[in-house]
XYZ file of C-alpha atoms in Angstrom:
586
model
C 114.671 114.843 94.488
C 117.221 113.062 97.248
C 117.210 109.719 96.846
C 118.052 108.384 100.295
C 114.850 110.446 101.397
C 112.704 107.257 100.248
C 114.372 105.364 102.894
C 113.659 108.332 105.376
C 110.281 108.062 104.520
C 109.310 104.538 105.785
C 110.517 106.114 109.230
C 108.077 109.062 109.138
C 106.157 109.542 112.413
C 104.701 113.335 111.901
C 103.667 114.948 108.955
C 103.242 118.714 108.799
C 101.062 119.916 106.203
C 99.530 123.166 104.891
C 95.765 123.585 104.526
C 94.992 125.416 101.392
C 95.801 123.344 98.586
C 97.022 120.568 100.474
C 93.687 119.389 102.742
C 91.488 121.263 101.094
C 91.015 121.437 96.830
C 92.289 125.034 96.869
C 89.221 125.853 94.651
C 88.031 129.011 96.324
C 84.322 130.149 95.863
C 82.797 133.608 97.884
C 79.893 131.767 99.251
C 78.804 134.833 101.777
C 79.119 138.855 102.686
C 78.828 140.836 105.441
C 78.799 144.508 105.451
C 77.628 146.747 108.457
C 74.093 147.279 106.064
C 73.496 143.458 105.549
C 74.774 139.857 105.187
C 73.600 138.309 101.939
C 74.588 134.633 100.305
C 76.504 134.772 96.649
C 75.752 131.527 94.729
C 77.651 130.417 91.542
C 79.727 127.629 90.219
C 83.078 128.083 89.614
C 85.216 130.682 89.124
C 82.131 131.976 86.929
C 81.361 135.444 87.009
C 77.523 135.112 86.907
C 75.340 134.327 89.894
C 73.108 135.741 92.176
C 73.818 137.765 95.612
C 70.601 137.120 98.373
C 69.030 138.857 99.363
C 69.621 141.521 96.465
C 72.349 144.367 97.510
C 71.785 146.555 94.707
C 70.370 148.756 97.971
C 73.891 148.144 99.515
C 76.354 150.989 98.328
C 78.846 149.040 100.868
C 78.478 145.763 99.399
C 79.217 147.714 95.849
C 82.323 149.168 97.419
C 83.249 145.350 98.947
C 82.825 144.394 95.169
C 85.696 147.193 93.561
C 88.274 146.391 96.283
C 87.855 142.592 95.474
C 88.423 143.209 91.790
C 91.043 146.729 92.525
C 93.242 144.926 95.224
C 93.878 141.916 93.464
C 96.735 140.224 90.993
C 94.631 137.518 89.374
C 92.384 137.836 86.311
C 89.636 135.734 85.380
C 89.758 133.228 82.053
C 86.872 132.981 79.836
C 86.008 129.442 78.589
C 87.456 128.260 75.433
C 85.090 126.284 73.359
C 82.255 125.397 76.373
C 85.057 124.599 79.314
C 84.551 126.417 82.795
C 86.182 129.665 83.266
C 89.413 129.705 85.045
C 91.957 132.112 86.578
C 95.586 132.972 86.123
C 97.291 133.559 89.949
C 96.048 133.186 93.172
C 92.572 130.799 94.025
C 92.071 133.311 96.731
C 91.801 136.452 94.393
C 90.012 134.441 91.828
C 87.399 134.044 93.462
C 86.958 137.653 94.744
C 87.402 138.680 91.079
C 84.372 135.981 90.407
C 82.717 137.426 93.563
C 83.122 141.141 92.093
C 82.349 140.427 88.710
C 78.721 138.908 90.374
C 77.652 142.503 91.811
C 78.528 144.088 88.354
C 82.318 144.900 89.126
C 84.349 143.926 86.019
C 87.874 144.272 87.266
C 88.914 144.852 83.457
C 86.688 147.770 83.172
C 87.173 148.647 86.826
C 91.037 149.179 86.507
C 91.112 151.483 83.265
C 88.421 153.698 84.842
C 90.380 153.498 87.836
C 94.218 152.807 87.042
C 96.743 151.080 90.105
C 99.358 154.168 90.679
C 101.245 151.820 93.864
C 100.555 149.181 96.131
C 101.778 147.088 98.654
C 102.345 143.166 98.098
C 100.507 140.449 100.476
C 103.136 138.812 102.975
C 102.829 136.528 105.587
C 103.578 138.990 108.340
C 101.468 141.569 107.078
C 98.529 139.123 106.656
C 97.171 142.152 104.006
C 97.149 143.801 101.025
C 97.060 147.134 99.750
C 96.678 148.905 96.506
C 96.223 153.006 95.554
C 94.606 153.944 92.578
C 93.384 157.375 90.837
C 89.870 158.450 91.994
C 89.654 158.816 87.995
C 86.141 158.170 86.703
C 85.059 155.400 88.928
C 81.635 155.403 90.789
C 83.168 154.811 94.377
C 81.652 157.051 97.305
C 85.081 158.307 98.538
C 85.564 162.220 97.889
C 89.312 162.385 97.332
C 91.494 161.957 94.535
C 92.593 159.011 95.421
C 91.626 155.639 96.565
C 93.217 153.448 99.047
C 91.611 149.239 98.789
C 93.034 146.863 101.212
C 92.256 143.218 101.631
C 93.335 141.076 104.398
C 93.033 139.393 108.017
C 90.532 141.234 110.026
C 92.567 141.637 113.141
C 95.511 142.442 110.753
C 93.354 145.678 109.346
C 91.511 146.073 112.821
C 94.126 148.404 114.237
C 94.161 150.925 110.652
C 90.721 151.690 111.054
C 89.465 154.735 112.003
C 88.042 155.989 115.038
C 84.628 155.769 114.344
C 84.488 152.029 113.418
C 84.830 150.916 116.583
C 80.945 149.498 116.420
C 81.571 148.218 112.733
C 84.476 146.230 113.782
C 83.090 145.010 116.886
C 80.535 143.491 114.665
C 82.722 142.638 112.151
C 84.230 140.244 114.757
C 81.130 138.555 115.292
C 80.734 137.517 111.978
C 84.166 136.516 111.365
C 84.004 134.415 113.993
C 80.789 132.400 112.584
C 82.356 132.052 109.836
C 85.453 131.364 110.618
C 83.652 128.341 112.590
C 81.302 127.351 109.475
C 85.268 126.497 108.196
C 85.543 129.552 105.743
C 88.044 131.226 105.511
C 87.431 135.072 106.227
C 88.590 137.827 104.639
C 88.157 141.654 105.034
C 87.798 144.543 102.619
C 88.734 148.266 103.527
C 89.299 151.551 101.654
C 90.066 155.030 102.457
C 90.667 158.417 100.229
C 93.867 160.006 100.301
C 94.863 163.907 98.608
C 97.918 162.904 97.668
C 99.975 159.152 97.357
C 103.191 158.937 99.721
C 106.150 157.975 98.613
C 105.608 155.027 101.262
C 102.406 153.251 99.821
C 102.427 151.417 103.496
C 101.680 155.295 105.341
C 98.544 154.692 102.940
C 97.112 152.491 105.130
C 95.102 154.695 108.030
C 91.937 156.119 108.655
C 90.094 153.046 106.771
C 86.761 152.504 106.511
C 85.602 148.888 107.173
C 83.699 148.033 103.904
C 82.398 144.261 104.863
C 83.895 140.860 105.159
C 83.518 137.776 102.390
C 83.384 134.070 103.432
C 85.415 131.601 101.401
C 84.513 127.985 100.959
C 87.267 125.765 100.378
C 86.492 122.063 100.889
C 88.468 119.443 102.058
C 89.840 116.938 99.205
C 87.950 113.865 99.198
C 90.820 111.668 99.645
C 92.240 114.130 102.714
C 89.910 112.230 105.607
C 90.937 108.839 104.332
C 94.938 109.818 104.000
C 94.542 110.955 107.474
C 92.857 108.060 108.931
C 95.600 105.734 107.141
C 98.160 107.933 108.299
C 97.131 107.556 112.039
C 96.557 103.988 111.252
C 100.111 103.685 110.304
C 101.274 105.824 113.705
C 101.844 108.662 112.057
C 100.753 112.079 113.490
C 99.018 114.729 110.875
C 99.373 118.217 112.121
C 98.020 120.697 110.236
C 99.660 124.768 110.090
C 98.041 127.164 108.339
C 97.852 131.375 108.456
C 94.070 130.771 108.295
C 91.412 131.937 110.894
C 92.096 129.286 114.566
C 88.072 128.095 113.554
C 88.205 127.766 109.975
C 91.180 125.598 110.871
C 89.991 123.716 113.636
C 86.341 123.067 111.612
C 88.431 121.721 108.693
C 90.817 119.982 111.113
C 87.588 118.297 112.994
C 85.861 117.411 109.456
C 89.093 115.430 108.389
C 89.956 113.463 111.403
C 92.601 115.585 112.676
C 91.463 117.482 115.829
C 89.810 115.070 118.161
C 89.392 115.832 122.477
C 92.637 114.516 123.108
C 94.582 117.333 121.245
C 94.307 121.126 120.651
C 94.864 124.351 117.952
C 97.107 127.535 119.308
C 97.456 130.185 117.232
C 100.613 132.225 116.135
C 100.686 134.547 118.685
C 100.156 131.651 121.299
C 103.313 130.030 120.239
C 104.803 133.137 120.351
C 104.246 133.207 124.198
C 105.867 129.754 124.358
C 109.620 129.094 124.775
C 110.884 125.926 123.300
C 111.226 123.670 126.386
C 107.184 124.046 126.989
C 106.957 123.589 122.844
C 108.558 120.374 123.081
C 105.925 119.260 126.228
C 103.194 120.150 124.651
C 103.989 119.408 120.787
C 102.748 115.817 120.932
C 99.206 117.229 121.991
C 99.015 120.209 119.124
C 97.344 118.953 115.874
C 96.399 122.639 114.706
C 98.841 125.304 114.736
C 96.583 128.496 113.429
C 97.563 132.075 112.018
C 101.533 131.242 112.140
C 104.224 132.547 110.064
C 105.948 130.213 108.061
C 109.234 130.809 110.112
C 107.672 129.377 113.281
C 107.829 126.142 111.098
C 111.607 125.842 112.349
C 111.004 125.919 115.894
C 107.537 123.456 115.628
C 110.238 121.091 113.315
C 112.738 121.679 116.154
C 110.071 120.587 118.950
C 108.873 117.294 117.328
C 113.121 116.348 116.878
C 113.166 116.787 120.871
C 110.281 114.137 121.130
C 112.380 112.043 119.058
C 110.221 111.958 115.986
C 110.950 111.713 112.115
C 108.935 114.957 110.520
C 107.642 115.784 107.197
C 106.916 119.648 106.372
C 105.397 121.122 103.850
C 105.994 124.441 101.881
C 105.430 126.468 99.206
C 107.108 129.841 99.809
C 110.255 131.793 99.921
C 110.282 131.626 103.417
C 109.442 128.049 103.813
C 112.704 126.883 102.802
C 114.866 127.006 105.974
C 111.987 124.429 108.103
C 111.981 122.437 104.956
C 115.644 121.798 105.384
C 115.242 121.775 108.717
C 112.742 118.630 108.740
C 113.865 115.040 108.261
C 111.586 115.428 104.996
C 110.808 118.497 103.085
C 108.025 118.721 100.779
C 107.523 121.325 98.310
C 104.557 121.830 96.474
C 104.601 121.208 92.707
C 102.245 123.709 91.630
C 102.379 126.296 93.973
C 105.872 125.751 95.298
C 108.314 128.419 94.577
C 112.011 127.598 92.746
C 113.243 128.341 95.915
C 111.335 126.248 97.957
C 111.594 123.204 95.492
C 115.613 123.282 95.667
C 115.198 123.288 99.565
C 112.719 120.236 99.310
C 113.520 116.388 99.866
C 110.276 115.921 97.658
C 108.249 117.916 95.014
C 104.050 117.075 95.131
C 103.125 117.020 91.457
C 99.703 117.502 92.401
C 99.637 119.270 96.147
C 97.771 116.922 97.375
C 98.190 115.636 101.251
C 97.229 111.775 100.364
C 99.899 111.816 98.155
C 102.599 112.213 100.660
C 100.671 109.550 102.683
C 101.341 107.126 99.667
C 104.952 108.438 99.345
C 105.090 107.129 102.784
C 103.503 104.149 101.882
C 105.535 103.820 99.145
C 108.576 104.413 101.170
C 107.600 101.595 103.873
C 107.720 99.410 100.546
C 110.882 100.147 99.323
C 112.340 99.347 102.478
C 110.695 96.276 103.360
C 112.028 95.074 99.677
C 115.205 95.799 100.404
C 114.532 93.604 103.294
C 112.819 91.042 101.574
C 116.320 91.022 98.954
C 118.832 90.827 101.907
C 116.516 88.093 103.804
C 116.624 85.939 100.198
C 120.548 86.434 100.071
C 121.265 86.013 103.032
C 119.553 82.743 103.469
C 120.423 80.884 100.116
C 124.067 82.167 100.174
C 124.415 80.725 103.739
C 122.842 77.546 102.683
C 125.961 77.364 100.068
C 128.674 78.149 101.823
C 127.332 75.760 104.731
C 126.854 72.951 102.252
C 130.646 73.374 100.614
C 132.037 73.285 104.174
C 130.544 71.135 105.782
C 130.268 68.041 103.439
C 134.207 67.057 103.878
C 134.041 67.543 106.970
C 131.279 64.322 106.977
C 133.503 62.690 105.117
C 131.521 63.620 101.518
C 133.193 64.976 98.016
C 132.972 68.365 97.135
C 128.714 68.833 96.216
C 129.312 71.065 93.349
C 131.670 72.168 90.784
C 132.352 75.480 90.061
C 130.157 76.218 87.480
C 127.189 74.767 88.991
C 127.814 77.419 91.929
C 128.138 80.130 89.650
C 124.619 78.903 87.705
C 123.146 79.123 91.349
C 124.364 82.414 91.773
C 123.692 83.988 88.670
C 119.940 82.524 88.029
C 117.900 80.557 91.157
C 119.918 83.582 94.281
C 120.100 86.669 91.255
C 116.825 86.645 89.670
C 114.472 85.772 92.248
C 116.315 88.269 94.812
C 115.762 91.313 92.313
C 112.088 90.012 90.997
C 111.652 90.542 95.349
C 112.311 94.175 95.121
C 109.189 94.980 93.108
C 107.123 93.334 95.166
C 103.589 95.447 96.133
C 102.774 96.675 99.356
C 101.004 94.518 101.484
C 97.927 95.302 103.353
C 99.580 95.670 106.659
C 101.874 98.023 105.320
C 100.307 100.892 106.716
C 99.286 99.193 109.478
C 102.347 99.215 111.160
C 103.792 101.781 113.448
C 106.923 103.882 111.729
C 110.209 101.913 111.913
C 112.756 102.978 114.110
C 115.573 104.635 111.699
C 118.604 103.753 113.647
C 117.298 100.291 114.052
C 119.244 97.426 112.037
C 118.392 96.218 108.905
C 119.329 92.763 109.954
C 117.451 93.163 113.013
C 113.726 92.143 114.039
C 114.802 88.371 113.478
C 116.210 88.769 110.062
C 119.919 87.226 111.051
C 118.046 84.624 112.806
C 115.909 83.613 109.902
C 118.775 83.606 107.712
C 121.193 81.295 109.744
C 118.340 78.904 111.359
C 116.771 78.286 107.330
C 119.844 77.995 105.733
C 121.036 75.623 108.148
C 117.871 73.297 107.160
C 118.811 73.703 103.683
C 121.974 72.554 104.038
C 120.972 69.583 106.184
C 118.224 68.643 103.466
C 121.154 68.830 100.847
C 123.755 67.279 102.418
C 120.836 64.351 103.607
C 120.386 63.815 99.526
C 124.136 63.650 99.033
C 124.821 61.443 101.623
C 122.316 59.448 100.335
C 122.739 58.873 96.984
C 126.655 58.568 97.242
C 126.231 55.696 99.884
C 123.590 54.396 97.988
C 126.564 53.592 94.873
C 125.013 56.128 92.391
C 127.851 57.676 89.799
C 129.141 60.960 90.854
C 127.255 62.820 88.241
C 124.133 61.747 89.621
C 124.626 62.660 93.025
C 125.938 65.951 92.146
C 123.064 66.545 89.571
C 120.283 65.579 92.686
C 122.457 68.500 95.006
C 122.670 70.970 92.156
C 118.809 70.211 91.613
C 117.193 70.337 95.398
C 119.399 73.221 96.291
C 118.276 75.045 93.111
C 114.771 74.379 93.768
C 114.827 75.105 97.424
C 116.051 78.422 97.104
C 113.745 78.868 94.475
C 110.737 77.938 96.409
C 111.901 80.587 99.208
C 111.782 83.010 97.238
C 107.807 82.695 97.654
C 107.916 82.369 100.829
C 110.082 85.327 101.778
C 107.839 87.610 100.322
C 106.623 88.664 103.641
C 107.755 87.859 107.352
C 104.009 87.755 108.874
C 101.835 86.897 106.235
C 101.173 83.332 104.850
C 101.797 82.887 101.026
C 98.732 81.634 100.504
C 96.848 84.731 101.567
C 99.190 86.859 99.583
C 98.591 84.422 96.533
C 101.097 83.320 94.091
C 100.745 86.233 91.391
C 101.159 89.504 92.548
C 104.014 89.810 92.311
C 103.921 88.482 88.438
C 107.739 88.810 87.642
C 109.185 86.844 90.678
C 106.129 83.899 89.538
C 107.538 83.999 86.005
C 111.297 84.051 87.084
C 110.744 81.131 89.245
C 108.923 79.541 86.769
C 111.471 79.977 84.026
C 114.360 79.298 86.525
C 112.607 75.610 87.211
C 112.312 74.682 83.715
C 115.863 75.653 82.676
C 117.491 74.040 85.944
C 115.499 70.990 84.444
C 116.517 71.413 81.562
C 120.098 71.595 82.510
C 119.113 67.648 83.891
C 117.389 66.308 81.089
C 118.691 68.112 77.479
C 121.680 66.352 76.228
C 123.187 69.212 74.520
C 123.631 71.132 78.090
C 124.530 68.042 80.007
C 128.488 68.135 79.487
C 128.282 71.672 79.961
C 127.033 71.719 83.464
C 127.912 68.011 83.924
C 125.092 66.636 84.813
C 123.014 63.561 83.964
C 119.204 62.996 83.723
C 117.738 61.700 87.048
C 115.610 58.627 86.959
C 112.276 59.073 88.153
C 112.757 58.103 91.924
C 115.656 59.985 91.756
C 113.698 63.205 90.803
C 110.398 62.178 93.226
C 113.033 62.305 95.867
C 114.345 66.075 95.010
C 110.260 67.233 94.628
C 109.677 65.651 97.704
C 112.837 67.219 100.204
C 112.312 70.401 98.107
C 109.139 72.169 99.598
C 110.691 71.242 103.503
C 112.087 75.031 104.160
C 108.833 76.255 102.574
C 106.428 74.563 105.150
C 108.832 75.172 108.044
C 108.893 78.994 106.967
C 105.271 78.859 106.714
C 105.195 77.315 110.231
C 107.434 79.952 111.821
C 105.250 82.842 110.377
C 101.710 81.398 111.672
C 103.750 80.846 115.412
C 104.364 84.907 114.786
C 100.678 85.375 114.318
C 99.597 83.774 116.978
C 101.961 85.155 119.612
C 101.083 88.872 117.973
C 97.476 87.380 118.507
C 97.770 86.479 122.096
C 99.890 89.628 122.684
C 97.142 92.067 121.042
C 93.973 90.231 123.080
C 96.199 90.554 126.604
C 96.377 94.277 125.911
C 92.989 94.493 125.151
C 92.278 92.838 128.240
């Protein structure tokens, strides 16, 4: 959305990410289901709402209830296939696939709600971690004598403290099992209800005296490409961290099976960083790699820590309340599918598909843009230095003028112009993301660019002025001497153009046609500059004569000199960066 955010991005040392959508596929499925009569395993594909719950609970007037708070305390409905597709939902993954889950133990939410109609509720929120619904006792076959019925779904420990008295054993339990699977990397959610006389006019005073009906286990799996983003985004020095409001184990299993959570770094949860002011945040940041059950503003003060330690962040969002951290960090990214409006216009970035490796190639991609621009300034730098050298100092030898006006401006426009823009669609290399995250407030002439640029343009303009020198003491007319300037310059600057395309690697491991429009602009460029020796017609344009062949062996042979000495100065790089990597090893 921001433009100079792609620049930003190259720089990135820490990306912040959500887990639902982002790590994982977001595809939720009710694999298990705990109730204080049983624990049974659901099986099904999809969001499909036929499978098979084992061992049977038909026996289990608990797991029935679990079933009509899934489908009663829920905004999403369930799609039917059209024409042999898989069934889908409209809303929330999460509550699809407890309508799915209901729908398996006989609960069809359609039927459910017009025997048993919604008269208030209470929205889910992230400080709330729960919600709530009240419906009419009405005809439906629930075992709760009152008129009405009170369903809440949400965080155990956020429902622990509404339960009645006599649950203390149930919950005790309860936090057993969450805690399995919670570790198993589900993610855990409970089911409650209660019967109320009469509805207040504050749905929320609804919520007391439940009954702990069971818990369900949620399988969300990472995305396949999540473990290999993360391993190329530590690769490239650049710290994942994941924050989520899930369970501190379902986290830290996902975290683990991704690459993310290793010895060397820990998970806190909400409430943890809640104990911690900012000074210890910004110790201890660095070694945090899963921030667990947080609320999406303590994404401001994790942003703030990593900006004490110096670091460029990324954060993700998709909420309301995501908005301030995601102007906050150096980089927001909203989520394209999930994202809110508000949370978009916040954002530096929008993720059409939600999907954590694709920031990782946004990075990538971001690395790539920069090193072109790089690449273009190195190019320009270095041919347009070679020029102005080359006008200057030839009277100063005691040598006419090299060029004439127009052949400058043909130099300009075609062998500096062409090439330099064909350079900033080059790919990215291999050692892209291999690379530790540039420095932002480091100089884009720096890391031996200036150098580079004075050093080979000064052995261009030694090779040209050698040639002129040359040929004008050697008696040839003036036209020919200029036309051998105008051609080894030319094709000098042309043939750096190859060789700029990277400041480590050689040319010849690159090869000459990735980048297919800088080959075919060189190649065009040589022929016309040829042509502007050899074709008659174009000879009194840019006055020039045809070379003899000598003549032309000598401009092929001078020509590839800056190529070979680049090549030269880039394997000396690779060995030193060699030498220095074995030492360390050592």
């Amino acid at each position: 959305r921001r433009l100079p955010a792609v620049e930003t991005l190259g720089s990135v040392s820490v990306i912040c990410t959500d887990k639902t959508g982002t790590l994982t596929e977001n595809q939720m499925l009710v694999e298990r289901l705990w109730t204080p009569h049983g624990e049974y395993e659901v099986s099904g594909d999809g969001y499909a709402p036929d499978g098979t719950i084992t061992p049977s609970a038909d026996g289990d007037a608990l797991a029935r209830r679990a079933a009509a708070i899934a489908a009663a305390c829920n905004d999403a409905t369930l799609v039917p296939p059209d024409g042999g597709g898989e069934w889908a939902i409209t809303g929330d993954p999460t509550e699809g696939a407890l309508v799915a889950f209901a729908a398996k133990l006989g609960v069809v939410q359609k039927d459910f709600n017009a025997y048993c109609p919604r008269v208030a509720e209470v929205s889910f929120d992230s400080e709330r971690r729960r919600m709530t619904t009240v419906h009419e006792r009405g005809e439906c076959d629930i075992d709760v004598e009152a008129p009405n019925w009170v369903a809440v779904k949400g965080a155990l420990e956020s429902i622990a403290p509404l339960l009645d008295t006599d649950q203390a054993e149930a919950l005790a339990q309860a936090r057993e099992v969450a805690e399995r699977f919670a570790a198993d990397g589900y993610r855990v959610l409970a089911l409650a209800d209660a019967g109320i006389e009469t509805v207040p006019d504050e749905p929320e005073n609804a919520e007391q005296g439940l009954t702990l009906v069971g818990i369900v286990a949620m399988a969300d799996p990472p995305r396949e490409s999540a473990a290999v983003a993360v391993a190329a985004a530590r690769s490239a020095g650049i710290t994942p961290v994941m924050i989520t409001g899930d369970h501190q184990l379902t986290a830290m299993a996902i975290a683990r099976r991704l690459g993310m959570l290793d010895d060397t770094r820990e998970a806190i949860t909400g409430a943890e960083l809640a104990q911690i002011d900012d000074e210890e945040l910004a110790r201890r940041v660095r070694s945090i790699g899963v921030y667990a059950r947080t609320n999406p503003e303590q994404k401001l003060r994790i942003v703030d820590a990593w900006r004490k330690q110096g670091a460029i962040s990324a954060m993700t969002g998709d909420g309301v309340n995501d908005a301030p951290a995601l102007r906050k960090a150096d980089i927001g990214v909203a989520m394209g599918i999930t994202g809110t409006d508000v949370s978009k216009e916040a954002s530096d970035m929008i993720l059409a598909d939600d999907d954590f490796s694709t920031i990782v190639a946004a990075v990538e991609e971001g690395r790539r843009i920069y090193g072109n621009i790089r690449r273009f300034v190195r190019y320009l730098l270095t041919t347009n230095s070679a020029e102005i050298m080359v006008m200057v100092a030839a009277p100063f030898l005691g040598l006419p003028l090299p060029l004439l006006a127009i052949q400058i401006l043909w130099i300009n426009l075609v062998t500096d112009g062409a090439p330099a823009l064909s350079l900033g669609v080059e790919p990215a290399h291999p050692r892209a993301m291999k690379q530790p995250p540039r420095d932002p407030k480091a100089n884009i002439l720096g890391n031996g660019l200036w150098q580079h640029a004075l050093w080979v343009g000064l052995l261009m303009t030694v090779i040209t002025l050698a040639v002129q020198s040359w040929s004008y003491n050697g008696g040839a007319s003036e036209e020919t001497w200029r036309t051998m300037v105008f051609t080894v310059l030319a094709f000098m600057q042309l043939s750096h153009a190859l060789v700029v395309r990277s400041e480590r690697e050689s040319i010849f491991k690159l090869g000459f046609t990735t980048n297919r429009p800088l080959f075919i602009v060189i190649i065009i460029s040589a022929l016309v500059q040829l042509a502007l020796v050899y074709v008659p017609l174009l000879q009194p344009i840019f006055e020039t004569t045809a070379l003899t062949a000598t003549e032309l062996a000598i401009v092929l042979l001078v020509t590839p000199i800056p190529f070979i000495a680049v090549e030269i100065e880039k394997w000396i790089m690779r060995r030193r960066e060699a030498g220095a990597e074995a030492r360390s090893a050592a």
